[in-house]
CSV table of C-alpha atoms in Angstrom, one decimal:
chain,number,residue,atom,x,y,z
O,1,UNK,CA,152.4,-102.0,-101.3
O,2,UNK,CA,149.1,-102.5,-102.1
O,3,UNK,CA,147.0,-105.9,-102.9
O,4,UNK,CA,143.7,-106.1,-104.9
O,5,UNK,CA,141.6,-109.2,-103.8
O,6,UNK,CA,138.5,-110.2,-105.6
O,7,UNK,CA,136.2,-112.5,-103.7
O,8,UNK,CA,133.5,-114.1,-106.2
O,9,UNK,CA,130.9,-117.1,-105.4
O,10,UNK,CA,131.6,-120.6,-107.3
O,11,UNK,CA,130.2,-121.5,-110.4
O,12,UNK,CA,127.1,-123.1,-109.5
O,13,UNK,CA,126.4,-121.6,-106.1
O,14,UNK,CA,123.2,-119.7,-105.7
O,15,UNK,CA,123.4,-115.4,-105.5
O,16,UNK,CA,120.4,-114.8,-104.2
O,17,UNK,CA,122.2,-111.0,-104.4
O,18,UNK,CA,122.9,-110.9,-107.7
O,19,UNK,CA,119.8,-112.5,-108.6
O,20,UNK,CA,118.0,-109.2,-107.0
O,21,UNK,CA,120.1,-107.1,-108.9
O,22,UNK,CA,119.0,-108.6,-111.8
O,23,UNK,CA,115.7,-108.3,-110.9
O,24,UNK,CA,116.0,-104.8,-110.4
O,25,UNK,CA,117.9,-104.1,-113.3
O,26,UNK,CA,115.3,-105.7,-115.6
O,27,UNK,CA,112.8,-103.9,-113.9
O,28,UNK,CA,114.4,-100.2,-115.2
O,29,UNK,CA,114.6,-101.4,-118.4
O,30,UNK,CA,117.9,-103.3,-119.0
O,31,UNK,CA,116.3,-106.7,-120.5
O,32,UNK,CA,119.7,-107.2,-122.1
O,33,UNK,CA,121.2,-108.2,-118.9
O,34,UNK,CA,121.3,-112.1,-118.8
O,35,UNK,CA,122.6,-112.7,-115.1
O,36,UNK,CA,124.5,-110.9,-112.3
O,37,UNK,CA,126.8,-112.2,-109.8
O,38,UNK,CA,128.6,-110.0,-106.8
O,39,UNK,CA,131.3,-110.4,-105.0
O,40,UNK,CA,133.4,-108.3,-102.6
O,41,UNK,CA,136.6,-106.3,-103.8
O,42,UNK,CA,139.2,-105.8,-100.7
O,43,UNK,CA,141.8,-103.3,-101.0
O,44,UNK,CA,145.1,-103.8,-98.6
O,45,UNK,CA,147.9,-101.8,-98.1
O,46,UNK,CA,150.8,-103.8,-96.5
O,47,UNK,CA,154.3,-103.0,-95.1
O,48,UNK,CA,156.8,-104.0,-97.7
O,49,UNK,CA,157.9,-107.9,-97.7
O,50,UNK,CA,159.6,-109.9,-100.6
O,51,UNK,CA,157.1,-111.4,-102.7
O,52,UNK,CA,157.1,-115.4,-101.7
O,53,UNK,CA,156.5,-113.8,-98.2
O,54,UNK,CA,153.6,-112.1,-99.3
O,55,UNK,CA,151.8,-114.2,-101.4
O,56,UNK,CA,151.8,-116.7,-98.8
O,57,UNK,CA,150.2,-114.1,-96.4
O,58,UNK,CA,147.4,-113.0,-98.8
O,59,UNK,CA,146.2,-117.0,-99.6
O,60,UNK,CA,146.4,-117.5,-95.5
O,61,UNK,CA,144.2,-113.9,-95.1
O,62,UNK,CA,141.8,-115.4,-97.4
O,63,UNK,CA,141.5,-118.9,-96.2
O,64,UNK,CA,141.0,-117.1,-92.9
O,65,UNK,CA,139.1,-114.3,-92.7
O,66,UNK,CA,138.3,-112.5,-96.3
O,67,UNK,CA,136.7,-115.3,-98.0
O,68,UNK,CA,135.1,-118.8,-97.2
O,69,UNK,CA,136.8,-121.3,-99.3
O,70,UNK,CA,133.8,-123.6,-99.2
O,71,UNK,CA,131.7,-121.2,-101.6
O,72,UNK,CA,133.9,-118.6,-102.4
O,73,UNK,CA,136.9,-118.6,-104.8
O,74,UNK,CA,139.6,-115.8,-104.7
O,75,UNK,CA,142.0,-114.4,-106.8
O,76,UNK,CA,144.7,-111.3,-106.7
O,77,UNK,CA,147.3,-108.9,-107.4
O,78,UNK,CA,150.1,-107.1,-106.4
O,79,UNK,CA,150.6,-103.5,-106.9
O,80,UNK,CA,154.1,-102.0,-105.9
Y,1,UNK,CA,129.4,-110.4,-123.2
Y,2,UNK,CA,130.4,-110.3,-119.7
Y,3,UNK,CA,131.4,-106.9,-117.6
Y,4,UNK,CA,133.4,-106.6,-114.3
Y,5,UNK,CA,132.6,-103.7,-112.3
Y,6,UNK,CA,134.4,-102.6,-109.4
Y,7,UNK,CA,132.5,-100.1,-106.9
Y,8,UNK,CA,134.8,-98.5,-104.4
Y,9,UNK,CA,134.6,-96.0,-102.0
Y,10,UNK,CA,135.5,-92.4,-102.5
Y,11,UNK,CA,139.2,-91.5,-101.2
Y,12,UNK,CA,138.1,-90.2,-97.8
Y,13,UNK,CA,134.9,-91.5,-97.2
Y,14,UNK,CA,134.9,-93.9,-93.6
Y,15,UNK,CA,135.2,-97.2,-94.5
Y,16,UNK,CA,133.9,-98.9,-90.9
Y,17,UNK,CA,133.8,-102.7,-92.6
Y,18,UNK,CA,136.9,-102.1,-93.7
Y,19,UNK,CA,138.3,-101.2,-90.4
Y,20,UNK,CA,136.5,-104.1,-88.7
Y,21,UNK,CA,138.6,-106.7,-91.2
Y,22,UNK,CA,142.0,-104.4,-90.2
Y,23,UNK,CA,141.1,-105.3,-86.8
Y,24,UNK,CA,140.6,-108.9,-87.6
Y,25,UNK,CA,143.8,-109.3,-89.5
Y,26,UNK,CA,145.5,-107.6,-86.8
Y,27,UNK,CA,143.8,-109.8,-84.0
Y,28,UNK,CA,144.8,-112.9,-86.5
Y,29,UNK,CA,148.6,-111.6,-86.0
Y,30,UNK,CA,148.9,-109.7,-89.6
Y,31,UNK,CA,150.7,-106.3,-88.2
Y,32,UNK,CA,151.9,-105.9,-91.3
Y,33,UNK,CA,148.4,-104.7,-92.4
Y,34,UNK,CA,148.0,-100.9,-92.9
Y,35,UNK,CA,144.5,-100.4,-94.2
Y,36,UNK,CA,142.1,-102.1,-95.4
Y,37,UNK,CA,139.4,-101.1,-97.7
Y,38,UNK,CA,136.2,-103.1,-98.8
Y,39,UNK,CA,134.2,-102.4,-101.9
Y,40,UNK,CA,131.9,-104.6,-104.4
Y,41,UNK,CA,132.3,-106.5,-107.7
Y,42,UNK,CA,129.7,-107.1,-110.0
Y,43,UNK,CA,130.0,-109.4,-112.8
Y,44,UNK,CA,126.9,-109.1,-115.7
Y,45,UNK,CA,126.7,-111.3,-118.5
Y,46,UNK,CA,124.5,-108.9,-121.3
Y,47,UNK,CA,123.6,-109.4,-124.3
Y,48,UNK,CA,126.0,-108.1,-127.3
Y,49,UNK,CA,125.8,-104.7,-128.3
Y,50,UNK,CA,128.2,-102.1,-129.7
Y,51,UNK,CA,131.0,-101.0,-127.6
Y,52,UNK,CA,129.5,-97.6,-127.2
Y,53,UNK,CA,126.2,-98.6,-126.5
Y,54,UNK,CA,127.4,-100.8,-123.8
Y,55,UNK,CA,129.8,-98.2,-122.2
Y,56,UNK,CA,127.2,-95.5,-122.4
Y,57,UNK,CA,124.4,-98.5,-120.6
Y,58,UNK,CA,127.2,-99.7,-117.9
Y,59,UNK,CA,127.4,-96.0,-116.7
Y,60,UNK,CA,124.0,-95.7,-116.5
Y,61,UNK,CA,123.0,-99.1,-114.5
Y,62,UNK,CA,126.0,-97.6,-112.2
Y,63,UNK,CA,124.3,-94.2,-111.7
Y,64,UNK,CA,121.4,-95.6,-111.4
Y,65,UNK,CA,121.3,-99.1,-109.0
Y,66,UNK,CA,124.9,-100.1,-108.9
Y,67,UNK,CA,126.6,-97.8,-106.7
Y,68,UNK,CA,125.9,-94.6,-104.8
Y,69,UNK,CA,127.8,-91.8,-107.2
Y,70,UNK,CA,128.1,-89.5,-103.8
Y,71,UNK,CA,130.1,-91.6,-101.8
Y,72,UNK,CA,131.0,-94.4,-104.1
Y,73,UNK,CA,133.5,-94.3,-107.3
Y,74,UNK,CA,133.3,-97.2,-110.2
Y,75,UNK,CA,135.6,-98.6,-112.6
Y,76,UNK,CA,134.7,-101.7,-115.6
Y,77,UNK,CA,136.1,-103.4,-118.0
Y,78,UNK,CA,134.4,-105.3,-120.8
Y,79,UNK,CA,135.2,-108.9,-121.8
Y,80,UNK,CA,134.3,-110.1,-125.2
């Protein structure tokens, strides 16, 4: 199966990336844009497991290795 | 109103982050893990506009800045 993890900053902490982007994007002409954040998007394919299983894998991956819980928030899903 | 855009890489295309978090997870004891693959999320808050209009920009911005339309593929949606 396969699991879909978005990592995104917390409100309120500073994306000096996104803030470029923005930059950049205002610069070809997209005034419109009022702010930009990024984040990383993780795709994993998994063996098979029953779903409690799972989901307590994914939150222990995160905590671990994909995203620092300090600044980062995370959410997912699961695609079968 | 506020889009999510996801930039992924292209079926096929070597994914060598990707495969330095497999490692990891594997290291960390998750054999379970089959492949990983790492792309970006972008979140922009713009400024309202009709649906076309902001489809037809959102391309653009990703041709253009966002991602890299030989190696990369992108998906939004659009949140009112």
């Amino acid at each position: 199966m396969k699991v879909k993890i978005y990592v995104t900053l917390k409100e309120g902490i500073l994306d000096p990336q996104g803030k470029a982007v923005q930059h950049s994007l205002h610069t070809l002409g997209y005034a419109s844009v009022r702010d930009v954040r990024i984040g990383k998007y993780v795709e994993i394919k998994i063996s098979d497991m029953p779903e409690e299983t799972m989901e307590s894998r994914i939150k222990e991956m995160c905590h671990k290795l994909l995203a620092n819980p300090v600044i980062e928030d995370f959410r997912y899903e699961i695609e079968r």
